[in-house]
XYZ file of C-alpha atoms in Angstrom:
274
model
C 7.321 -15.977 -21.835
C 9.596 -14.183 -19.177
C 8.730 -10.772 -18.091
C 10.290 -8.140 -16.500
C 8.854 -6.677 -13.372
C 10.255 -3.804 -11.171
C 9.813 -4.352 -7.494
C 9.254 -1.082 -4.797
C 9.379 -1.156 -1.806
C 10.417 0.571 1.808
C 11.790 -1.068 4.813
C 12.589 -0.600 8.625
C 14.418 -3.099 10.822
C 12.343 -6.094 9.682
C 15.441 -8.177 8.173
C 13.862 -11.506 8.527
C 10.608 -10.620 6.695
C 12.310 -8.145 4.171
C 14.502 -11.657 3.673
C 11.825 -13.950 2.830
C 9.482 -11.551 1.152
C 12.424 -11.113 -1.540
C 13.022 -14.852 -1.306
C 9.901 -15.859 -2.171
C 9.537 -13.673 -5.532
C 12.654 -14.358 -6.812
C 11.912 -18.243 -6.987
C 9.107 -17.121 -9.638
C 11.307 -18.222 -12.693
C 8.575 -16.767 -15.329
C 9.942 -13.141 -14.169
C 13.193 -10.964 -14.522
C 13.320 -9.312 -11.443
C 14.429 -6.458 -10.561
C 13.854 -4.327 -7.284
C 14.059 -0.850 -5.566
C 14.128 -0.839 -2.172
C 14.358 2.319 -0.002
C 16.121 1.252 3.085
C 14.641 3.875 5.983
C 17.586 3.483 8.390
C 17.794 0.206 9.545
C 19.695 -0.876 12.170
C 19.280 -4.600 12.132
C 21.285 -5.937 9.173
C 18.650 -4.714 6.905
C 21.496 -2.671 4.938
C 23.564 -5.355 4.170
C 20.621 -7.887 3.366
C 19.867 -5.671 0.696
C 23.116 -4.587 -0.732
C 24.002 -8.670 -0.630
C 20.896 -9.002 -3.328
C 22.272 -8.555 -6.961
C 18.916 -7.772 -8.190
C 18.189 -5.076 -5.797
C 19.156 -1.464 -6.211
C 19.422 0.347 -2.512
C 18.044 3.646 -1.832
C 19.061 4.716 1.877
C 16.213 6.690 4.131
C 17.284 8.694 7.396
C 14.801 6.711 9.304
C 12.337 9.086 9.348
C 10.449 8.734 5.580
C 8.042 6.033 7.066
C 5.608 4.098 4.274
C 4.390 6.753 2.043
C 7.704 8.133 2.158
C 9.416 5.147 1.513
C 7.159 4.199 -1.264
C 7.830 7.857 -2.588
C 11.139 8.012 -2.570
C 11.014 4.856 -4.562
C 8.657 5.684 -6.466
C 10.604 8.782 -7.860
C 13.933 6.399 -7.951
C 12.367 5.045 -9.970
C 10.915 6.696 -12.652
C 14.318 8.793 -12.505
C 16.154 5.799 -13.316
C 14.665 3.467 -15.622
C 13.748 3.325 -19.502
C 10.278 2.386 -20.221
C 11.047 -0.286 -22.526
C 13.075 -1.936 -20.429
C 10.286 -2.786 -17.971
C 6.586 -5.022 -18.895
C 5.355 -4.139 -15.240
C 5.484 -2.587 -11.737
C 5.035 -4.231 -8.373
C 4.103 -2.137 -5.318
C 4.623 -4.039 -2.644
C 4.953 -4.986 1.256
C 7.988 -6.385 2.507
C 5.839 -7.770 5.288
C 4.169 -10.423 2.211
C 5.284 -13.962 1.403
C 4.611 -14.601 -2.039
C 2.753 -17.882 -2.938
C 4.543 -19.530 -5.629
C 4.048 -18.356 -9.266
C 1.663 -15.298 -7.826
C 2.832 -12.548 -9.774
C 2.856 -14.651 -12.749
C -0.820 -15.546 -12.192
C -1.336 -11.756 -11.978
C -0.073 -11.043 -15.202
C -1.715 -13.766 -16.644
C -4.749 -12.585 -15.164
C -4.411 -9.139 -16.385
C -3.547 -10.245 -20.520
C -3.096 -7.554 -22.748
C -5.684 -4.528 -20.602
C -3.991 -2.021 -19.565
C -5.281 -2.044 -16.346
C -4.160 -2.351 -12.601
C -4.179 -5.440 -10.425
C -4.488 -5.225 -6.789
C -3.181 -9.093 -5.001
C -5.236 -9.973 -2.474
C -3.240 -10.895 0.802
C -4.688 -13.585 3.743
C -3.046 -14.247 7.002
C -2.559 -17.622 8.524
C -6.045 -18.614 8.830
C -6.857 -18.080 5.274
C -8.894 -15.228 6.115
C -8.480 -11.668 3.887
C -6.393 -8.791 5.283
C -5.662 -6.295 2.436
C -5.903 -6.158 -1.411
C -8.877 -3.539 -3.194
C -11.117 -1.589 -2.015
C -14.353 -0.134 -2.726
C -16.386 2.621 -1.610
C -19.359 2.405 0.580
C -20.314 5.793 -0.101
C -19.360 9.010 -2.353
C -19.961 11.108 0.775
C -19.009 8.512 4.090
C -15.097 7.622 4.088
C -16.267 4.025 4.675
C -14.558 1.517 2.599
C -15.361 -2.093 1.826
C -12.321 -4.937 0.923
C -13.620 -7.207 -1.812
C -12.724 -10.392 -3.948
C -14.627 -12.889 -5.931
C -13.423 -16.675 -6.452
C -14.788 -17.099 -9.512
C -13.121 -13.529 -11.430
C -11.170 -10.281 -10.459
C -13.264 -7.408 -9.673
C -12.974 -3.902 -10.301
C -12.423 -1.899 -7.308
C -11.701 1.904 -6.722
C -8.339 1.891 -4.746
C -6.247 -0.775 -2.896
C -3.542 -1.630 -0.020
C -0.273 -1.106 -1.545
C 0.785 -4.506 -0.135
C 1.018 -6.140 -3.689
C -0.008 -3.810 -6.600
C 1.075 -4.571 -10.217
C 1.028 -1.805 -13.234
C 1.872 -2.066 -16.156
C 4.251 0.233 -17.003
C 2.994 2.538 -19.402
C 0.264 3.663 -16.692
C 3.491 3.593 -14.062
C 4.871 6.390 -16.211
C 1.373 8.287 -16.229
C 0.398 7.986 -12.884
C 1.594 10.734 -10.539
C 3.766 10.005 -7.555
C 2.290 10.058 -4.165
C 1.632 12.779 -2.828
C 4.014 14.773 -0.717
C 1.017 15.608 2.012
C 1.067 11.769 3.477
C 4.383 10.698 5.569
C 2.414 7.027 6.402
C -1.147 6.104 5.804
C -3.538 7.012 3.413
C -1.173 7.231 0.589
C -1.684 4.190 -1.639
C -5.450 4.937 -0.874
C -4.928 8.122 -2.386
C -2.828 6.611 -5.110
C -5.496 4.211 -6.251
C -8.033 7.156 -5.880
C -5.584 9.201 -8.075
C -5.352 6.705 -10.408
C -9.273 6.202 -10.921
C -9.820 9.530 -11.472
C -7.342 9.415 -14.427
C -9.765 6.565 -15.614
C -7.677 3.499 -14.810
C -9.533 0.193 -14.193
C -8.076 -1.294 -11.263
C -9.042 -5.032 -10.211
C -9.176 -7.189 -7.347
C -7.569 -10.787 -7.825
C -9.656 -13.420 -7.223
C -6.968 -15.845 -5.499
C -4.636 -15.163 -2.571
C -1.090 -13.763 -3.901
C 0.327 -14.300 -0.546
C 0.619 -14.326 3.876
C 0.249 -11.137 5.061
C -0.981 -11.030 9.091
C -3.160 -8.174 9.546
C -1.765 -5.100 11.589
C -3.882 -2.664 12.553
C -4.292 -3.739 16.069
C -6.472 -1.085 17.676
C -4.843 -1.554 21.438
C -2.545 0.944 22.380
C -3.489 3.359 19.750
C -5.579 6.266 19.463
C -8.694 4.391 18.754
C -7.903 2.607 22.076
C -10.787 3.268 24.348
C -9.293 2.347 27.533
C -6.261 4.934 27.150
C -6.831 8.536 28.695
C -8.128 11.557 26.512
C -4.698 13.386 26.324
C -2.831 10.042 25.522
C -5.493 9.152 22.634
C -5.215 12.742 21.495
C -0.870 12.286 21.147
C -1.137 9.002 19.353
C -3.464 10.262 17.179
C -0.940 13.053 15.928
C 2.231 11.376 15.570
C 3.036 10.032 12.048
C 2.041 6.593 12.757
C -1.080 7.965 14.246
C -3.811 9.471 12.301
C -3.276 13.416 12.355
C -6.068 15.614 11.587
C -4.315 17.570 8.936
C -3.849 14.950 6.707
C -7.017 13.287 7.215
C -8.565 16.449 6.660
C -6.789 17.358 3.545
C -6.930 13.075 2.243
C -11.292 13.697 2.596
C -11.314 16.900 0.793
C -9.318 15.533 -1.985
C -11.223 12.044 -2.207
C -14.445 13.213 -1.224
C -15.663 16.786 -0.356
C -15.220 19.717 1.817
C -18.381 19.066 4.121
C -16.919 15.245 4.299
C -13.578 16.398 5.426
C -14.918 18.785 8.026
C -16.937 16.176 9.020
C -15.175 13.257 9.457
C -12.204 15.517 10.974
C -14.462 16.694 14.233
C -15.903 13.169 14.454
C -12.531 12.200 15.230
C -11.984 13.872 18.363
C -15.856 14.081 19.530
C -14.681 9.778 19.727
C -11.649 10.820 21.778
C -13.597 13.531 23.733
C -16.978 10.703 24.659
C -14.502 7.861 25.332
C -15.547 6.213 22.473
C-alpha cells in the first residue's frame, strides 16, 4: 500500500542539509510525498533548492519567524490548504535529519490502524540518542527524561519535533502552536497540548534517522565562563531562553508556583556563576 504523507518543515541557510534531508524521504517509494516548507529568508540557494522540488510547496519567511514560527506558519499553510481526505498522515520534521531508508514507512507500520502519534527517534553518528519523546520526571519539576525501548514503542508525554508523524484526523484537531513561542519550547508544548486532548503519543523503538545533537552549552547563556551581563543578553534573545516565555511555557504545562520558580532559578544560576 502507498500512502500519502504531508511533510512540514522551516528552514534557514542550511541548503546542503535541507538537500539531503528531502533526498532521503523521497527515495521511500511506499509514500506519496508531499511537503510544506516555510523558507525563513535564506540567502544561500535555499530558495531555489526548494522551488526546484516538484513535490514541495514554498512558503517564504522574512528571516525572522525562527523554528516555532516556521513550524507555525506551516502549520497554518497547511491546514488552510489541504482536504482531509487527501492526506493518510503528517510529518513534523527537521530539515537537519537524514532519513534511514524505509523509516517513515516503518512508522506507519508501527502505528497500524490507532489513532495515535509517533514520535522517530533520531541518533547522531555514534549511534547514540539525541531527540525523539519525552517524558516527565515530575508533575511539579520541568525535568524531562528522552526514552525508547528496542523491543516496542513507548508512550511518552511530548517529543522533539525533529520527526513527528500524525495521522491526519488528529492533525485537523490539534491546535496550532502557539503564538507565545518564536523558537524553543513549542513542539514541547505541542505534544503537551496534544496529551491533554487525550492523544497517545509513542516513542519508536528503532532509529528513524542522523540527527547530531545541538544544544552545545558553550557560548550560550548556560555558559559559565561568560560574564553575568553577557549570560543575561543571550539568555533573552530569541535563540536564547527568555524569561517570559519560559515563564508563561511552566504555567501552562505545569503550575503557577513551578513557573515562578523555575523563572528566578534561572537568573539566581546567572547571578552565582553557575
Amino acid at each position: 500500500m502507498v500512502y500519502k504523507v504531508l511533510g512540514l518543515f522551516t528552514c534557514h541557510n542550511r541548503r546542503k542539509k535541507t538537500k539531503e534531508c528531502l533526498e532521503s524521504l523521497l527515495r521511500d517509494v511506499r509514500i506519496q510525498w508531499r511537503f510544506v516548507g516555510v523558507n525563513d529568508g535564506s540567502t544561500d540557494g535555499t530558495k531555489e533548492l526548494l522551488e526546484a522540488i516538484e513535490e514541495v510547496t514554498v512558503v517564504p519567511g522574512d528571516g525572522n519567524l525562527y523554528y516555532s514560527g516556521g513550524m507555525r506558519l506551516a502549520i497554518q499553510t497547511a491546514k488552510d490548504q489541504i482536504q482531509q481526505n487527501k492526506y493518510d498522515f503528517v510529518l513534523l520534521l527537521n530539515d537537519d535529519v537524514i532519513f534511514h531508508p524505509g523509516a517513515i514507512s516503518r512508522l506507519i507500520d508501527d502505528l497500524g490502524d490507532e489513532q495515535a502519534i509517533m514520535a522517530g527517534v533520531t541518533a547522531d553518528q555514534n549511534g547514540e540518542y539525541t531527540y525523539g519523546g519525552i517524558l516527565r520526571r515530575s508533575k511539579w519539576r520541568p525535568k524531562f527524561r528522552h526514552v525508547m525501548s528496542e523491543n516496542e514503542k513507548i508512550k511518552c508525554d511530548t517529543f522533539n519535533a525533529n520527526c513527528v508523524l500524525i495521522p491526519i484526523a488528529i492533525f485537523m484537531e490539534l491546535d496550532n502552536i502557539d503564538n507565545t513561542y518564536v523558537h524553543g519550547l513549542g513542539d514541547y508544548d505541542y505534544g503537551f497540548s496534544a496529551s491533554r486532548k487525550g492523544v497517545t503519543i509513542y516513542a519508536s523503538n528503532f532509529f528513524v534517522g542522523l540527527c547530531e545533537f545541538d544544544h552545545d552549552k558553550k557560548n550560550t547563556w548556560e555558559d559559565p565562563q561568560l560574564s553575568r551581563k553577557k549570560r543575561l543578553q543571550l539568555k533573552e534573545t530569541s535563540l536564547g531562553h527568555p524569561g517570559k516565555i519560559w515563564f508563561y511555557f511552566l504555567k501552562k504545562n505545569y503550575s503557577l508556583f513551578t513557573a515562578v520558580l523555575y523563572t528566578i532559578n534561572d537568573y539566581m544560576k546567572i547571578l552565582l556563576g553557575r
